[in-house]
Tab-separated table of C-alpha atoms in Angstrom:
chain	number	residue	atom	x	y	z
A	10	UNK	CA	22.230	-30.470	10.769
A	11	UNK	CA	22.470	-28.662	14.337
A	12	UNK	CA	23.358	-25.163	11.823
A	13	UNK	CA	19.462	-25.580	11.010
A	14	UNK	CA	16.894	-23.052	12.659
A	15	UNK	CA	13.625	-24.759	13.203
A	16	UNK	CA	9.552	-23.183	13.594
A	17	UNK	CA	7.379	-25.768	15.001
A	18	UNK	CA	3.694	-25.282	15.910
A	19	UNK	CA	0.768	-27.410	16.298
A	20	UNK	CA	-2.688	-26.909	17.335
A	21	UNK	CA	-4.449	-28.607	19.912
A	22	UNK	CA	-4.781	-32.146	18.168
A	23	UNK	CA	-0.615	-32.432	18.262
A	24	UNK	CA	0.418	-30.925	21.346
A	25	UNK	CA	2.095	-33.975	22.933
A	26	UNK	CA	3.227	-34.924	19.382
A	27	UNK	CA	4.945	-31.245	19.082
A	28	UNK	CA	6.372	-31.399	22.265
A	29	UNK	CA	7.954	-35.101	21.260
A	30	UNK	CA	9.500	-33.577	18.027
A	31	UNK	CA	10.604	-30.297	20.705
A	32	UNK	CA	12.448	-33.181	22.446
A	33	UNK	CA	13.729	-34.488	19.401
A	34	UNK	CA	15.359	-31.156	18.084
A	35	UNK	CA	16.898	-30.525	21.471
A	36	UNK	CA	18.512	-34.077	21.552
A	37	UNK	CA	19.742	-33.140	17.758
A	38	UNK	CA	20.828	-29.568	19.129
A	39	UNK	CA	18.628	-28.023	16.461
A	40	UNK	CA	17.677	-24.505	17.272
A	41	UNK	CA	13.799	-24.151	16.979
A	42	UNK	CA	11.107	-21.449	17.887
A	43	UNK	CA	8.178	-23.134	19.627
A	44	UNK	CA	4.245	-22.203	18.521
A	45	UNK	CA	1.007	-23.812	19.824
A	46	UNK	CA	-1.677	-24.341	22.653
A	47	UNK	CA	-0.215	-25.633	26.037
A	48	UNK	CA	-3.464	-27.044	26.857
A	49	UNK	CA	-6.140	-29.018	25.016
A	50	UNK	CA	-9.004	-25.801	24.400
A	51	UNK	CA	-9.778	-26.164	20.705
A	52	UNK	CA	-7.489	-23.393	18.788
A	53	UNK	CA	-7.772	-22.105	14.681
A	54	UNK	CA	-4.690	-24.250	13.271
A	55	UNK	CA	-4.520	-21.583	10.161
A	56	UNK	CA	-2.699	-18.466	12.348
A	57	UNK	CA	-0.561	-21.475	13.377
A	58	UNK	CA	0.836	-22.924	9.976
A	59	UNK	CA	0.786	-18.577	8.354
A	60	UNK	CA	3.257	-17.882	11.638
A	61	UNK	CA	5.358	-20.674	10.650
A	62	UNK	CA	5.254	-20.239	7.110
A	63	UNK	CA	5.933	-16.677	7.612
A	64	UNK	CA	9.183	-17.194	9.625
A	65	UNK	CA	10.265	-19.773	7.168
A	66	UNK	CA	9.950	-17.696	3.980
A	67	UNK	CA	11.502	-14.325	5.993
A	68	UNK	CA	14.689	-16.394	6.390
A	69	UNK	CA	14.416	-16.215	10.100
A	70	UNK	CA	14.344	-19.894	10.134
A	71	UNK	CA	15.495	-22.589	7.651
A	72	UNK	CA	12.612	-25.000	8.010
A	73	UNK	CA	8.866	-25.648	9.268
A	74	UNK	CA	7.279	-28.148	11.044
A	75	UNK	CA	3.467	-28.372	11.484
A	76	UNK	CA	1.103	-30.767	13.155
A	77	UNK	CA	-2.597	-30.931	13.622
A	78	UNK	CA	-5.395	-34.095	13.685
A	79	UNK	CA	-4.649	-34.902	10.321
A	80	UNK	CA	-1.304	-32.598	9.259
A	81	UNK	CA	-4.278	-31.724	6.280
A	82	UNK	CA	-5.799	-28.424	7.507
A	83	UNK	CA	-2.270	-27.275	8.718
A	84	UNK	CA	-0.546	-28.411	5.073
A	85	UNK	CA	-3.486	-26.257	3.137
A	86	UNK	CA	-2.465	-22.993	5.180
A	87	UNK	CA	0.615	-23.571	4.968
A	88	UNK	CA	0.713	-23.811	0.655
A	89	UNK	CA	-0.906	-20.676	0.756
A	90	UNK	CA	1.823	-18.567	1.747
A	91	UNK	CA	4.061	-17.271	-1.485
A	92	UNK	CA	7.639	-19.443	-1.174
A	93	UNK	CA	6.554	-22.311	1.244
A	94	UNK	CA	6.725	-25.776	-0.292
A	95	UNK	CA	4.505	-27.598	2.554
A	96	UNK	CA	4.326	-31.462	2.507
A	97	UNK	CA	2.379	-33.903	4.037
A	98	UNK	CA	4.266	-36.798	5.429
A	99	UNK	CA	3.487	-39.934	6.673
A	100	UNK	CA	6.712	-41.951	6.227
A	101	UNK	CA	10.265	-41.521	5.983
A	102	UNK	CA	10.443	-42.075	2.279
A	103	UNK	CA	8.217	-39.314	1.269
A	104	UNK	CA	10.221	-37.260	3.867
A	105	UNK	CA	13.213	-37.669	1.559
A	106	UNK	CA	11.886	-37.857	-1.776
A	107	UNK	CA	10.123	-34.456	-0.889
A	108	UNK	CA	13.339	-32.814	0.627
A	109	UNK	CA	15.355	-34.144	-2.610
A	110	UNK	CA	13.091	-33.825	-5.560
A	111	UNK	CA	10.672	-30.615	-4.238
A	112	UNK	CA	12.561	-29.069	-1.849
A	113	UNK	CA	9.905	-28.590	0.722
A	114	UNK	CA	10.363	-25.587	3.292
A	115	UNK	CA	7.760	-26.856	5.784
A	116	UNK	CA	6.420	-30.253	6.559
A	117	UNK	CA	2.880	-31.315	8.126
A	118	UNK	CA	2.153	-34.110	10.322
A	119	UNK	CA	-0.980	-35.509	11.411
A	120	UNK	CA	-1.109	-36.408	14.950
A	121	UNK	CA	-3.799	-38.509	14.626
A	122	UNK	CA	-2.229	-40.641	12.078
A	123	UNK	CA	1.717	-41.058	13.204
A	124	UNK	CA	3.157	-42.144	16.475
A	125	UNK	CA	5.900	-40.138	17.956
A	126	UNK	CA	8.233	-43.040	16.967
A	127	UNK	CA	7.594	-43.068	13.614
A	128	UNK	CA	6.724	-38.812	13.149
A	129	UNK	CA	11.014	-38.571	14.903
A	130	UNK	CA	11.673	-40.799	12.048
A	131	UNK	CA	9.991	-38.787	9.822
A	132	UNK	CA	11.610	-35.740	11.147
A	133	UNK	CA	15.616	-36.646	11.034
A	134	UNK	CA	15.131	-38.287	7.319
A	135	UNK	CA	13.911	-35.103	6.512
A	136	UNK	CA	15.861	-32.523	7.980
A	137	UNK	CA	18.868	-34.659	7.013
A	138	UNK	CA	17.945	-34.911	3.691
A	139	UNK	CA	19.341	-32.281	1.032
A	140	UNK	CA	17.355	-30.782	-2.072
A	141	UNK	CA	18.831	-32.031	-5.426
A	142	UNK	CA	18.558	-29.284	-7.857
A	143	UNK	CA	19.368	-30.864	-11.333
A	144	UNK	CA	15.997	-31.931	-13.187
A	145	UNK	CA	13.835	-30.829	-9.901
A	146	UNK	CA	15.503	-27.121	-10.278
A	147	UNK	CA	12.715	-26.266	-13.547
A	148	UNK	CA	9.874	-27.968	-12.259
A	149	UNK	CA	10.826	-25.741	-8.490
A	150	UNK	CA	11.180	-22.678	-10.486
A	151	UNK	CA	7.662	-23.409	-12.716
A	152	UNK	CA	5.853	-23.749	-9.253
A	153	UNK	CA	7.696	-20.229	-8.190
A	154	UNK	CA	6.799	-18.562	-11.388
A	155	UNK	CA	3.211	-19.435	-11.046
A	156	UNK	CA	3.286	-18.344	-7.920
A	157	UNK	CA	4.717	-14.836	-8.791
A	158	UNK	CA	1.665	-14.171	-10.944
A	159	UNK	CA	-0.989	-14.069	-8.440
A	160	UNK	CA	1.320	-11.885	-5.995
């Protein structure tokens, strides 16, 4: 796992939330790239979740990780760059299922909704989990084909 590069940004609803999952990655010695309001002043989440997005389709970094109020406004941006697979999670079984079975790029979290304890939980199931390819390889490639047409 510590091979992983990491882009994490929140907006102001999930700064202490981001800065817990910062934490996290350090203690995991996961390189990450840090985005997001150091104070509280009300910011635009979408610039936020494109940056991210952007970085994790470019290759410059393996995964996303996204957190606002709700992880909803932060998951829509997100899904509409070309190549990100952006899920919102709210426990560790959708974490893996949507690793294994979609392989999702980026993740949102909603501050307001998960406590640091359970959004760390969150975090390692995902980034530990691997994408299966098999059966989940035609339905990927019928999401990326779609995608391709309105490029």
């Amino acid at each position: 796992m510590s091979a992983l590069t990491v882009a994490i940004a929140s907006d102001h609803g999930g700064i202490e939330l981001r800065k817990s999952l910062v934490q996290l990655l350090e203690t995991l010695g996961i390189t990450y790239q840090e985005f997001g309001p150091e104070t509280p002043e009300s910011v635009d989440y979408p610039e936020l979740a494109f940056t991210v997005s952007k970085k994790v389709t470019s290759g410059e970094v393996n995964r996303g990780i996204l957190i606002c109020g709700t992880g909803v406004g932060m998951s829509i941006a997100a899904n509409k760059v070309p190549g990100v697979r952006c899920a919102l999670v709210g426990d560790t079984f959708t974490a893996h299922a949507t690793r294994e079975h979609n392989d999702s790029n980026v993740i949102a979290l909603g501050a307001r909704v998960v406590g640091s304890g359970l959004a760390s939980d969150i975090v390692k199931v995902w980034l530990n989990a691997e994408y299966e390819g098999g059966r989940h390889a035609n339905r990927i490639d019928q999401i990326t084909a779609f995608e391709r047409e309105y490029l």
